[in-house]
Coordinates of C-alpha atoms in Angstrom, one line a residue:
M1 CA 12.6 5.1 -37.9
L2 CA 10.1 1.9 -38.3
M3 CA 13.2 -1.0 -37.6
E4 CA 14.1 1.0 -34.3
A5 CA 10.4 0.8 -33.3
L6 CA 10.2 -2.6 -33.5
H7 CA 11.8 -2.8 -30.4
A8 CA 9.6 -1.1 -28.5
V9 CA 6.1 -1.2 -27.6
P10 CA 3.7 1.4 -26.8
Y11 CA 3.1 2.2 -23.7
S12 CA -0.8 1.5 -24.6
C13 CA -0.4 -2.1 -25.1
C14 CA 0.0 -2.1 -21.1
G15 CA -3.0 -0.1 -20.2
F16 CA -1.4 3.3 -20.0
N17 CA -1.8 6.1 -22.1
P18 CA 0.4 9.0 -20.8
L19 CA -1.4 11.6 -23.1
R20 CA -4.9 11.1 -21.7
G21 CA -6.2 14.3 -20.4
V22 CA -3.0 16.0 -20.1
S23 CA -3.0 19.6 -21.4
F24 CA 0.6 21.7 -21.5
S25 CA -0.4 25.1 -20.3
A26 CA 0.9 27.0 -16.6
S27 CA -2.5 25.9 -15.1
S28 CA -3.0 22.6 -16.8
S29 CA -3.3 19.3 -14.6
S30 CA -4.1 15.9 -15.6
S31 CA -6.8 13.5 -14.9
A32 CA -4.9 10.7 -16.4
R33 CA -4.4 7.9 -13.7
P34 CA -1.5 5.5 -14.1
L35 CA -1.2 1.8 -14.4
A36 CA -4.0 -0.1 -13.2
A37 CA -2.2 -3.3 -12.3
P38 CA 1.4 -4.1 -12.5
P39 CA 3.4 -2.9 -15.2
S40 CA 3.5 -5.5 -18.2
P41 CA 6.8 -6.2 -19.8
L42 CA 7.3 -3.5 -23.0
F43 CA 8.7 -6.1 -24.8
S44 CA 6.4 -9.6 -25.7
P45 CA 8.0 -12.6 -24.8
L46 CA 11.3 -13.8 -26.5
T47 CA 10.7 -16.4 -29.1
N48 CA 13.1 -19.0 -30.6
S49 CA 13.3 -18.2 -34.1
G50 CA 14.5 -21.9 -34.7
R51 CA 17.9 -21.3 -36.0
G52 CA 19.5 -20.7 -32.5
R53 CA 18.7 -16.9 -32.1
R54 CA 16.0 -15.4 -29.8
R55 CA 14.0 -12.6 -31.2
R56 CA 11.3 -9.8 -30.0
S57 CA 8.2 -11.0 -31.3
I58 CA 6.0 -7.9 -32.1
S59 CA 3.5 -7.2 -34.4
M60 CA 3.7 -4.1 -37.5
D61 CA 0.6 -2.7 -35.9
S62 CA 2.6 -2.3 -32.2
A63 CA 5.5 -0.6 -34.3
R64 CA 3.5 2.1 -36.0
A65 CA 1.6 2.4 -32.8
S66 CA 4.9 3.2 -30.9
I67 CA 5.9 5.7 -33.3
G68 CA 2.9 7.4 -33.3
L69 CA 2.7 7.8 -29.7
L70 CA 6.3 9.5 -29.0
E71 CA 5.7 11.5 -31.9
T72 CA 1.9 12.4 -30.6
L73 CA 3.3 13.1 -27.3
Q74 CA 6.1 15.2 -28.6
S75 CA 3.3 17.4 -30.7
Q76 CA 1.2 17.6 -27.3
I77 CA 4.4 19.4 -25.2
N78 CA 5.2 21.4 -27.7
T79 CA 7.6 23.5 -25.3
E80 CA 11.4 24.6 -26.3
G81 CA 13.5 22.6 -24.3
V82 CA 11.7 19.8 -23.7
K83 CA 12.0 16.4 -26.4
V84 CA 10.2 13.2 -26.2
E85 CA 12.7 10.2 -27.4
E86 CA 12.2 6.7 -27.2
G87 CA 14.9 5.5 -24.3
K88 CA 16.2 2.3 -23.4
G89 CA 13.9 -0.6 -23.6
G90 CA 11.6 1.2 -25.5
L91 CA 10.4 3.3 -22.6
P92 CA 9.7 6.7 -23.6
K93 CA 12.1 9.5 -21.8
L94 CA 11.8 13.4 -21.7
V95 CA 15.1 15.3 -22.7
L96 CA 15.5 18.8 -21.3
T97 CA 18.0 20.7 -23.1
E98 CA 18.8 24.4 -21.2
S99 CA 20.2 27.4 -23.5
S100 CA 23.7 26.9 -22.2
G101 CA 23.4 23.0 -23.4
S102 CA 23.2 21.1 -20.3
Q103 CA 20.7 18.2 -20.1
A104 CA 18.9 16.0 -18.1
E105 CA 16.7 13.1 -19.2
I106 CA 14.0 11.6 -16.9
Y107 CA 11.7 8.5 -17.9
V108 CA 8.1 8.2 -17.5
F109 CA 8.2 5.2 -15.7
G110 CA 9.2 6.1 -12.8
A111 CA 9.5 9.7 -13.1
C112 CA 13.4 8.7 -12.8
V113 CA 15.6 11.3 -13.8
T114 CA 18.3 9.1 -15.3
S115 CA 20.9 11.6 -16.6
W116 CA 22.2 15.2 -15.4
R117 CA 24.8 16.4 -18.0
L118 CA 26.6 19.6 -18.0
S119 CA 27.0 21.6 -21.5
S120 CA 30.9 19.5 -21.3
G121 CA 28.7 16.6 -21.8
K122 CA 29.8 15.4 -18.3
D123 CA 27.1 13.3 -16.7
L124 CA 26.8 13.8 -12.5
L125 CA 24.3 11.1 -12.3
F126 CA 24.7 7.1 -12.6
V127 CA 23.0 4.3 -13.5
R128 CA 24.1 0.8 -12.8
P129 CA 25.1 -1.5 -15.6
D130 CA 23.1 -3.8 -14.8
A131 CA 19.5 -1.7 -14.5
L132 CA 16.5 -2.8 -16.2
F133 CA 14.6 -1.0 -18.6
N134 CA 11.6 -3.5 -19.1
G135 CA 8.8 -1.2 -17.6
Q136 CA 8.4 -3.6 -14.3
K137 CA 11.4 -3.6 -12.3
P138 CA 12.6 -0.1 -11.0
I139 CA 15.3 1.8 -12.4
S140 CA 18.6 1.4 -10.6
G141 CA 20.3 4.5 -11.0
G142 CA 19.4 8.4 -11.5
I143 CA 17.1 9.8 -8.7
P144 CA 14.4 6.9 -8.1
H145 CA 11.5 7.6 -6.0
C146 CA 11.1 6.1 -2.7
F147 CA 7.1 6.2 -1.7
P148 CA 5.2 6.0 0.4
Q149 CA 7.5 3.7 2.3
F150 CA 11.6 4.2 2.4
G151 CA 13.4 0.8 2.8
P152 CA 11.6 -2.5 3.9
G153 CA 8.2 -2.6 5.9
P154 CA 5.0 -3.8 5.4
I155 CA 4.7 -3.3 1.9
Q156 CA 7.3 -3.8 -1.1
Q157 CA 10.8 -2.5 -0.9
H158 CA 10.8 1.4 -1.2
G159 CA 7.1 1.4 -2.2
F160 CA 5.4 1.6 -5.5
A161 CA 6.4 5.2 -6.9
R162 CA 9.5 3.9 -8.4
N163 CA 7.8 1.2 -10.6
L164 CA 4.9 2.8 -11.8
P165 CA 4.5 5.4 -15.0
W166 CA 3.8 8.6 -14.3
S167 CA 1.7 11.3 -16.0
I168 CA 3.2 14.3 -17.8
S169 CA 1.0 17.2 -16.3
N170 CA 2.9 20.5 -17.6
C171 CA 5.9 21.6 -19.3
E172 CA 7.3 25.1 -19.2
N173 CA 10.5 27.1 -20.6
D174 CA 11.4 30.0 -18.5
R175 CA 14.0 32.2 -20.3
G176 CA 15.5 29.2 -21.8
S177 CA 15.2 27.1 -18.5
P178 CA 12.8 24.2 -19.2
S179 CA 10.8 22.2 -16.8
V180 CA 8.4 19.7 -16.4
V181 CA 5.7 18.5 -13.7
F182 CA 5.2 14.7 -13.4
E183 CA 1.7 13.2 -11.6
L184 CA 1.0 9.9 -9.9
K185 CA -2.2 9.4 -8.4
D186 CA -3.7 5.8 -6.4
N187 CA -5.3 2.9 -8.6
K188 CA -6.2 -0.4 -7.8
Y189 CA -2.5 -1.5 -7.8
T190 CA -1.5 0.9 -5.3
Q191 CA -4.5 0.9 -3.2
D192 CA -4.0 -3.2 -3.0
M193 CA -0.5 -2.4 -1.4
W194 CA -1.8 1.1 0.4
N195 CA -5.4 1.4 0.5
Y196 CA -5.4 5.6 0.6
T197 CA -6.1 7.9 -2.4
F198 CA -3.6 10.6 -2.9
L199 CA -1.6 13.0 -5.8
A200 CA 1.9 13.1 -6.0
T201 CA 3.3 15.8 -8.5
Y202 CA 7.3 15.9 -9.2
K203 CA 8.5 19.0 -11.2
V204 CA 12.1 18.6 -12.3
S205 CA 13.4 22.1 -13.7
L206 CA 16.8 22.6 -15.6
E207 CA 19.3 25.5 -15.1
K208 CA 22.8 26.0 -16.4
N209 CA 24.9 23.9 -13.5
K210 CA 21.4 23.5 -11.4
L211 CA 19.3 20.5 -11.5
S212 CA 16.0 21.1 -9.0
T213 CA 13.4 18.8 -8.2
T214 CA 9.6 19.7 -6.3
L215 CA 8.0 16.4 -4.4
V216 CA 4.2 17.3 -3.6
V217 CA 2.4 14.4 -1.7
T218 CA -1.6 15.4 -1.0
N219 CA -3.9 13.5 0.7
T220 CA -6.8 13.3 -1.4
D221 CA -8.8 10.9 1.0
D222 CA -11.0 11.1 3.9
K223 CA -8.9 9.5 6.4
L224 CA -5.3 10.2 7.8
F225 CA -2.5 8.7 6.2
T226 CA 1.3 8.4 6.9
F227 CA 4.4 8.1 4.6
T228 CA 8.0 7.7 4.8
T229 CA 10.2 9.0 1.2
A230 CA 13.5 9.5 0.0
L231 CA 15.2 10.4 -3.6
H232 CA 18.0 8.0 -3.5
T233 CA 20.2 9.8 -5.9
Y234 CA 23.1 8.2 -7.5
F235 CA 25.8 10.1 -8.3
S236 CA 29.0 9.4 -10.7
A237 CA 31.8 9.2 -8.5
L238 CA 35.5 7.8 -7.9
A239 CA 34.1 6.2 -4.6
A240 CA 37.6 5.6 -3.0
E241 CA 37.8 9.7 -3.3
V242 CA 34.6 10.9 -2.4
G243 CA 34.2 13.0 0.4
V244 CA 30.7 14.6 1.9
K245 CA 30.8 17.7 3.9
G246 CA 28.2 18.8 6.1
L247 CA 27.3 15.9 8.6
K248 CA 29.3 16.6 11.6
G249 CA 27.5 16.3 14.8
C250 CA 24.3 14.7 13.5
K251 CA 22.4 11.4 15.0
T252 CA 23.5 8.3 12.9
L253 CA 22.0 5.0 12.2
D254 CA 24.9 2.7 10.9
K255 CA 23.0 -0.2 9.2
V256 CA 25.7 -1.9 8.0
P257 CA 26.1 -4.7 11.0
D258 CA 22.4 -4.8 11.4
P259 CA 19.9 -3.5 8.9
V260 CA 17.3 -4.5 11.3
N261 CA 18.9 -3.0 14.5
P262 CA 21.2 0.0 13.1
I263 CA 23.2 1.1 15.8
P264 CA 22.8 4.4 17.3
G265 CA 25.9 7.3 17.1
V266 CA 27.0 10.6 16.5
E267 CA 29.2 11.6 13.1
E268 CA 32.5 13.0 14.3
R269 CA 34.2 13.4 11.2
E270 CA 34.2 16.7 9.0
E271 CA 34.5 14.8 6.2
V272 CA 32.6 11.5 5.8
N273 CA 34.2 9.0 2.9
F274 CA 33.5 5.5 1.4
P275 CA 35.7 3.1 2.5
G276 CA 34.1 0.1 2.3
F277 CA 30.2 -1.1 2.6
V278 CA 28.5 2.1 3.8
D279 CA 24.9 2.2 4.6
C280 CA 23.9 5.0 7.1
V281 CA 21.2 7.2 8.2
Y282 CA 21.7 10.9 9.0
L283 CA 18.8 11.9 11.6
D284 CA 18.1 16.1 11.1
A285 CA 20.5 16.2 8.5
P286 CA 21.6 20.0 7.6
Q287 CA 19.6 21.8 4.7
E288 CA 22.9 21.7 2.6
L289 CA 25.5 19.3 2.0
L290 CA 28.6 19.2 -0.1
L291 CA 30.1 16.5 -2.4
K292 CA 32.9 16.3 -3.8
N293 CA 32.7 13.2 -6.4
G294 CA 36.4 12.4 -6.5
L295 CA 36.4 13.4 -10.3
G296 CA 36.9 16.8 -9.8
D297 CA 33.2 18.1 -9.2
A298 CA 31.9 19.8 -5.9
I299 CA 28.2 19.3 -5.9
S300 CA 26.0 21.5 -3.7
I301 CA 22.9 19.3 -2.4
T302 CA 20.8 21.9 -1.0
N303 CA 16.7 20.8 0.3
K304 CA 13.5 22.2 2.0
N305 CA 11.8 19.9 4.2
W306 CA 13.9 16.7 3.9
S307 CA 14.5 16.0 7.4
D308 CA 17.2 13.2 6.7
A309 CA 20.3 12.3 4.7
V310 CA 21.3 8.8 3.8
L311 CA 24.8 7.5 2.6
W312 CA 24.9 4.7 0.5
N313 CA 27.4 2.0 -1.3
P314 CA 27.1 -1.3 -1.5
H315 CA 30.9 -2.2 -2.1
T316 CA 31.8 -5.6 -2.7
N317 CA 27.7 -6.8 -2.7
A318 CA 27.4 -5.4 -5.9
P319 CA 28.1 -7.1 -9.1
G320 CA 31.9 -6.6 -10.7
N321 CA 33.4 -3.4 -9.6
I322 CA 30.4 -1.3 -10.2
H323 CA 30.3 0.0 -6.5
K324 CA 33.8 1.9 -7.9
D325 CA 32.1 4.4 -10.2
F326 CA 29.0 5.5 -7.8
V327 CA 28.0 6.9 -4.5
C328 CA 24.3 7.2 -3.3
V329 CA 23.8 10.5 -1.4
E330 CA 20.1 10.6 -0.4
N331 CA 17.6 13.1 0.9
A332 CA 15.1 11.5 2.7
K333 CA 11.8 11.5 5.4
I334 CA 12.6 9.0 7.8
N335 CA 10.1 9.8 10.4
P336 CA 6.6 9.3 9.1
V337 CA 4.7 12.2 7.5
S338 CA 1.3 12.2 8.8
L339 CA -1.3 14.2 6.4
Q340 CA -4.8 14.7 7.3
P341 CA -7.3 14.9 4.2
G342 CA -6.9 18.0 2.0
E343 CA -3.4 18.5 3.6
K344 CA 0.1 18.3 1.4
W345 CA 3.4 18.0 2.2
V346 CA 6.2 19.8 -0.1
A347 CA 9.8 18.6 -0.5
E348 CA 12.2 20.3 -2.6
Q349 CA 15.9 19.3 -3.5
V350 CA 18.4 21.5 -5.5
L351 CA 21.6 20.1 -7.1
K352 CA 24.2 22.7 -8.2
V353 CA 27.7 22.4 -9.1
S354 CA 30.1 25.4 -8.1

């Protein structure tokens, strides 16, 4: 175990402690504030050993601290069906296991769900093989957050929520179905880009054949703010065989010809597919879509208060042939949400295999 931990630097080395101020009762809330600066690398710089091999330079004290952090976090959570593990790049992740054997994995970094496995072991989500797990770059895959901005704009692409560690404020198990609540607050890093105070909570719940998420954004500032947001969900798929039903009649913004000046239109197809590069916004989308992933699964995607949808596949713009193995079907809020001080916005997404 110690040798495995030599590959990880604890979050405390980066100025973040996911245990600070955390309790795990049903009414618990966290006073922990996330990172006050851009995340530091979880690995110390690679150094040359002098024999042509590059190794991570890390102290034994850091290794022991990494082990202690995971063990302490697990003891604090102490919830059936919720386990803390060291993930890729040494990043902590939570593994939810429900009573029938299905599992979900969520990284504390970005509160990013990276895996949703059925009891058969089949994973319905996709993480790109070129995804970085270094505590600096967003995780490319699973269900990344886009907040407080979706796409390009005044601040960095897709905002900052996906490249900050979140706090863990609550864990529960309801009759074999585990859930965890993550929390993100403003800090100097966020305010340098977006000068508002806020609280975002994100609940992930796992049931048999169902994965649910609830995002709540609260304006804790003394002035109005606006934001856009999305869940950039990557599904495992045989892209050439994928079909998405439920979008016929929606107004569309096709960003393939020119992402800055998308072409407006209306979707006429009963079932939308992915014949090549796809990047299309569907305005005022219905509350339920049906995704046939080409791998034998029909996934219902239902939502409350996510008013829009986005279909995306980079095709040959992505390296290698990875575009063949996934599609993104995203719930989004394209038109800005306005919140007065004290107001909150709530949106839910439910993924279910029929």
